[in-house]
């Protein structure tokens, strides 16, 4: 799908599942958040995998492709967060979690270039990630020792 189509598609999903308001939808569309997220996802995907190489075709975000849509939804939640739209960031984060069964919280800083294969059951926590990072199903990275100690553990 073209950028404007994928943005409209995700807005429809957010409205159906999380009661996205008209003002939140406008912020995604008019604020350029959807376009920037799409550009970041395509940059990441074209740098790391030949499946998205511009050498063969014009890359697009396909919501039926788990790798592409998972990457796009992370960048959309991250863009919303970076622009102070925490409610939008949370809704997009939960949509990604719901559709792809992956934990990619918008406050976690993934590198510019990353991908996943079959992300089901993966949790990307607070850690430092480098470019060309790739994770697979059932992968857990990071943790919070302070939280564990707060509750009497570790």
Short mmCIF file of C-alpha atoms in Angstrom, two decimals:
data_model
loop_
_atom_site.label_atom_id
_atom_site.label_comp_id
_atom_site.label_asym_id
_atom_site.label_seq_id
_atom_site.Cartn_x
_atom_site.Cartn_y
_atom_site.Cartn_z
CA UNK A 1 0.00 0.00 0.00
CA UNK A 2 1.08 3.55 -0.59
CA UNK A 3 1.84 5.71 2.46
CA UNK A 4 -1.54 7.43 2.52
CA UNK A 5 -3.35 4.09 2.15
CA UNK A 6 -1.48 2.37 4.97
CA UNK A 7 -2.05 5.37 7.22
CA UNK A 8 -5.79 5.31 6.48
CA UNK A 9 -5.79 1.53 7.05
CA UNK A 10 -4.17 1.77 10.48
CA UNK A 11 -6.46 4.65 11.47
CA UNK A 12 -9.43 2.39 10.65
CA UNK A 13 -7.98 -0.38 12.81
CA UNK A 14 -7.35 2.02 15.67
CA UNK A 15 -10.87 3.45 15.46
CA UNK A 16 -12.39 -0.05 15.49
CA UNK A 17 -10.28 -1.43 18.31
CA UNK A 18 -9.31 1.48 20.52
CA UNK A 19 -11.81 4.29 19.94
CA UNK A 20 -9.30 6.54 18.22
CA UNK A 21 -10.74 10.05 18.28
CA UNK A 22 -11.05 12.28 15.23
CA UNK A 23 -8.47 14.65 16.70
CA UNK A 24 -6.01 11.77 17.17
CA UNK A 25 -6.61 10.63 13.58
CA UNK A 26 -6.02 14.20 12.38
CA UNK A 27 -2.75 14.35 14.35
CA UNK A 28 -1.55 11.19 12.59
CA UNK A 29 -2.58 12.43 9.14
CA UNK A 30 -1.95 16.17 9.27
CA UNK A 31 1.00 15.99 11.65
CA UNK A 32 2.87 13.79 9.20
CA UNK A 33 3.34 11.06 11.80
CA UNK A 34 2.05 8.36 9.46
CA UNK A 35 4.29 9.50 6.60
CA UNK A 36 7.40 9.68 8.80
CA UNK A 37 6.67 6.26 10.32
CA UNK A 38 6.27 4.78 6.84
CA UNK A 39 9.53 6.36 5.68
CA UNK A 40 11.38 5.06 8.76
CA UNK A 41 9.98 1.55 8.33
CA UNK A 42 10.84 1.43 4.63
CA UNK A 43 14.34 2.73 5.29
CA UNK A 44 14.88 0.06 7.92
CA UNK A 45 13.45 -2.73 5.81
CA UNK A 46 15.25 -1.85 2.58
CA UNK A 47 18.60 -1.71 4.38
CA UNK A 48 18.30 -5.06 6.10
CA UNK A 49 16.48 -7.45 3.80
CA UNK A 50 16.51 -8.07 0.07
CA UNK A 51 12.77 -8.76 0.12
CA UNK A 52 12.22 -5.01 0.37
CA UNK A 53 15.04 -3.94 -1.95
CA UNK A 54 14.21 -1.02 -4.23
CA UNK A 55 16.36 -2.79 -6.81
CA UNK A 56 13.42 -5.08 -7.64
CA UNK A 57 10.29 -3.03 -6.96
CA UNK A 58 8.99 0.07 -5.27
CA UNK A 59 8.78 -0.86 -1.59
CA UNK A 60 5.49 -0.44 0.21
CA UNK A 61 4.10 -1.34 3.59
CA UNK A 62 1.80 -4.33 3.28
CA UNK A 63 -0.39 -4.81 6.37
CA UNK A 64 -0.61 -8.50 5.46
CA UNK A 65 3.17 -8.84 5.77
CA UNK A 66 3.96 -9.33 9.46
CA UNK A 67 7.53 -8.10 9.14
CA UNK A 68 6.62 -4.87 7.36
CA UNK A 69 3.52 -4.07 9.40
CA UNK A 70 5.18 -4.85 12.73
CA UNK A 71 8.06 -2.53 11.82
CA UNK A 72 5.68 0.21 10.63
CA UNK A 73 3.52 0.00 13.76
CA UNK A 74 6.58 0.30 15.99
CA UNK A 75 7.70 3.43 14.10
CA UNK A 76 4.18 4.87 14.18
CA UNK A 77 3.99 4.44 17.97
CA UNK A 78 7.51 5.85 18.32
CA UNK A 79 6.68 8.89 16.13
CA UNK A 80 3.54 9.54 18.17
CA UNK A 81 5.56 9.28 21.40
CA UNK A 82 8.30 11.60 20.09
CA UNK A 83 5.58 14.13 19.22
CA UNK A 84 3.97 13.99 22.66
CA UNK A 85 0.91 12.00 21.58
CA UNK A 86 1.09 9.40 24.34
CA UNK A 87 -2.52 8.18 23.94
CA UNK A 88 -1.96 7.59 20.22
CA UNK A 89 1.41 5.93 20.92
CA UNK A 90 -0.26 3.61 23.45
CA UNK A 91 -3.06 2.64 21.08
CA UNK A 92 -0.66 1.87 18.22
CA UNK A 93 1.60 -0.06 20.59
CA UNK A 94 -1.35 -2.20 21.71
CA UNK A 95 -2.45 -2.74 18.12
CA UNK A 96 1.00 -4.10 17.30
CA UNK A 97 0.89 -6.29 20.40
CA UNK A 98 -2.58 -7.54 19.47
CA UNK A 99 -1.84 -8.27 15.81
CA UNK A 100 1.73 -9.52 16.01
CA UNK A 101 1.98 -10.75 19.63
CA UNK A 102 5.14 -8.71 20.06
CA UNK A 103 6.20 -6.34 22.81
CA UNK A 104 7.74 -3.27 21.15
CA UNK A 105 7.05 -0.45 23.59
CA UNK A 106 7.34 3.02 22.08
CA UNK A 107 9.80 4.20 24.75
CA UNK A 108 12.27 1.45 23.79
CA UNK A 109 14.74 2.89 21.29
CA UNK A 110 15.25 0.47 18.46
CA UNK A 111 17.94 1.38 15.91
CA UNK A 112 17.18 2.95 12.54
CA UNK A 113 17.76 -0.40 10.84
CA UNK A 114 16.12 -3.50 12.34
CA UNK A 115 13.78 -6.30 11.43
CA UNK A 116 12.07 -9.35 12.84
CA UNK A 117 11.07 -12.75 11.55
CA UNK A 118 7.95 -14.31 13.04
CA UNK A 119 7.90 -11.89 16.00
CA UNK A 120 5.28 -13.87 17.97
CA UNK A 121 6.10 -14.03 21.66
CA UNK A 122 9.06 -11.65 21.50
CA UNK A 123 9.74 -8.90 24.02
CA UNK A 124 12.20 -6.13 23.23
CA UNK A 125 12.95 -4.44 26.52
CA UNK A 126 15.08 -1.54 27.58
CA UNK A 127 18.49 -2.34 26.17
CA UNK A 128 20.93 -0.89 23.69
CA UNK A 129 20.40 -2.13 20.14
CA UNK A 130 22.67 -1.56 17.18
CA UNK A 131 21.86 -1.20 13.50
CA UNK A 132 21.05 -4.40 11.63
CA UNK A 133 19.44 -5.86 14.75
CA UNK A 134 17.20 -8.82 13.96
CA UNK A 135 15.09 -10.91 16.29
CA UNK A 136 13.04 -14.06 15.89
CA UNK A 137 10.04 -15.62 17.64
CA UNK A 138 10.15 -16.12 21.38
CA UNK A 139 13.07 -13.75 21.93
CA UNK A 140 13.32 -11.66 25.10
CA UNK A 141 15.85 -8.85 25.46
CA UNK A 142 16.35 -6.56 28.44
CA UNK A 143 14.89 -6.32 31.86
CA UNK A 144 14.61 -3.99 34.78
CA UNK A 145 16.62 -5.07 37.81
CA UNK A 146 15.41 -2.04 39.83
CA UNK A 147 11.79 -3.14 39.39
CA UNK A 148 12.67 -6.65 40.49
CA UNK A 149 14.44 -5.34 43.60
CA UNK A 150 11.53 -3.02 44.40
CA UNK A 151 9.28 -6.05 44.74
CA UNK A 152 11.73 -7.90 46.95
CA UNK A 153 13.37 -10.05 44.32
CA UNK A 154 16.93 -10.37 43.05
#
